[in-house]
C-alpha positions as semicolon CSV with decimal commas, in nm:
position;residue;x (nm);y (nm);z (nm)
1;X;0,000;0,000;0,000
2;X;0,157;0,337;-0,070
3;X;0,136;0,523;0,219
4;X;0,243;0,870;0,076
5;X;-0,113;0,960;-0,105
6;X;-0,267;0,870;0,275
7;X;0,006;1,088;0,453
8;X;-0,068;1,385;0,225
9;X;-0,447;1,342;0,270
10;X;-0,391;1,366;0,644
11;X;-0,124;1,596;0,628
12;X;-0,400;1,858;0,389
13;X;-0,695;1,770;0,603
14;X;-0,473;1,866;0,933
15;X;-0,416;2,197;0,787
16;X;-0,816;2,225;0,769
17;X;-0,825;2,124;1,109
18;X;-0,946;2,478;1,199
19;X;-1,192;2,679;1,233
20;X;-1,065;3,004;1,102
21;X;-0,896;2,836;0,816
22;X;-1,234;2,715;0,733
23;X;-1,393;3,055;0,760
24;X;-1,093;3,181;0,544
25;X;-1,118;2,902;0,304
26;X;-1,500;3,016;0,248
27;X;-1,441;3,384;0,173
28;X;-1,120;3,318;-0,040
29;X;-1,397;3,054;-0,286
30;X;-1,584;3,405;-0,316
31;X;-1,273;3,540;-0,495
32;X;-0,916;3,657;-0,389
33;X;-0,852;3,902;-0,064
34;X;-0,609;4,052;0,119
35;X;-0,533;4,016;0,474
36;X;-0,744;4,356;0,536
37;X;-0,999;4,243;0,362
38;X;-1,000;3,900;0,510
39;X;-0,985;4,040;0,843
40;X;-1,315;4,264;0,793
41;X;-1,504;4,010;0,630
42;X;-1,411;3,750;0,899
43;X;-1,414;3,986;1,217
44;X;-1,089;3,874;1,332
45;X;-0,748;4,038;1,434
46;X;-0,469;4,070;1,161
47;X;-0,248;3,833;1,323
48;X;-0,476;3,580;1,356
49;X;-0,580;3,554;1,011
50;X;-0,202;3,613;0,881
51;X;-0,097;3,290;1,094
52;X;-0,358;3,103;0,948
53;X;-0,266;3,216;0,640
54;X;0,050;3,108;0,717
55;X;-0,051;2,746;0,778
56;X;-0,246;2,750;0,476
57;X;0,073;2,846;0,255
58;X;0,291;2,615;0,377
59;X;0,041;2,303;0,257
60;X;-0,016;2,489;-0,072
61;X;-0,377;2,561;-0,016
62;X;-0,373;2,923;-0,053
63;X;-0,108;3,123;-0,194
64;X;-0,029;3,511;-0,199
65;X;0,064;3,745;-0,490
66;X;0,257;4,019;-0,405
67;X;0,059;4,323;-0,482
68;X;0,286;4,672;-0,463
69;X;0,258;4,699;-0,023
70;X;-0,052;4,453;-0,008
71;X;-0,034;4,045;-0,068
72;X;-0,316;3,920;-0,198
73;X;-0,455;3,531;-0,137
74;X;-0,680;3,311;-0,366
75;X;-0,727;2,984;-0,370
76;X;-0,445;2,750;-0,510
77;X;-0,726;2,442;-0,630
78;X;-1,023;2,519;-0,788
79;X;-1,179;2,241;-0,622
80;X;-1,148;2,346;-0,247
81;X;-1,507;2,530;-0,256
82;X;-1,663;2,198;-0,381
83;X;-1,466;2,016;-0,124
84;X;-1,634;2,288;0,176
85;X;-1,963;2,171;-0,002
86;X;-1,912;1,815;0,025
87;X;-1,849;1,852;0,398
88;X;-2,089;2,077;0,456
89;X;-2,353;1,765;0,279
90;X;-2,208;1,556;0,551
91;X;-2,244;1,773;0,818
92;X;-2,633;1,825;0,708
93;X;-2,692;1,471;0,695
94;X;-2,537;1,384;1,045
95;X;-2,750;1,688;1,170
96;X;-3,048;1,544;0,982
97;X;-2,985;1,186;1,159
98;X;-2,908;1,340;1,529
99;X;-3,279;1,526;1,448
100;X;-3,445;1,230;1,326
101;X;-3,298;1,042;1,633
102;X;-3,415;1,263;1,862
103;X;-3,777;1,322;1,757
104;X;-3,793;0,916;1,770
105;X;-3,712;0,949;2,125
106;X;-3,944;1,202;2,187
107;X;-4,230;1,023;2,011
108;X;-4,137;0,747;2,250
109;X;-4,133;0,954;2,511
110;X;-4,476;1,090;2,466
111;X;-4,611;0,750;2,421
112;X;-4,481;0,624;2,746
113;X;-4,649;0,897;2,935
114;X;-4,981;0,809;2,775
């Protein structure tokens, strides 16, 4: 079994493994921004969002273009956005479940008392 495809998979979905990188991730598939403009958008501090950034760069998920005193990211696979679709699906359909669950046990709840 070759092992390297696997340690890049968990090596990329460790540098998702955060919520702010998410968050960046999202705005960045609306189009290219710069740290300022990140940092509005997102409602964090500067720093925050430029060590994130950071992170981001170094597993060649985002990458920055010098622009005169500004740097601005984008995206360096088109496919990212689909792939913050395709875990937002799973995320509905676990929610979906944990609702369905629940209303089950409530049903059998209410039966119970009757």
């Amino acid at each position: 079994m070759d092992l390297t495809v696997q340690q890049f998979k968990a090596d990329f979905f460790k540098a998702l493994a955060h919520p702010l990188r998410i968050r960046i991730l999202e705005v960045l598939s609306q189009g290219d921004k710069n740290v300022n403009e990140l940092q509005s958008i997102i409602g964090s501090e500067g720093s925050a969002v430029s060590q994130q950034l950071s992170v981001l760069r170094s597993r060649n998920i985002v990458k920055g273009t010098k622009d005169g005193n500004k740097v601005t990211y984008s995206l360096c696979d088109p496919a990212i956005p689909e792939l913050l679709n395709v875990a937002k699906q799973i995320f509905n359909h676990h929610l979906i479940d944990t609702i369905s669950m629940l209303d089950k046990v409530n049903d059998d709840n209410m039966k119970a008392m009757s």
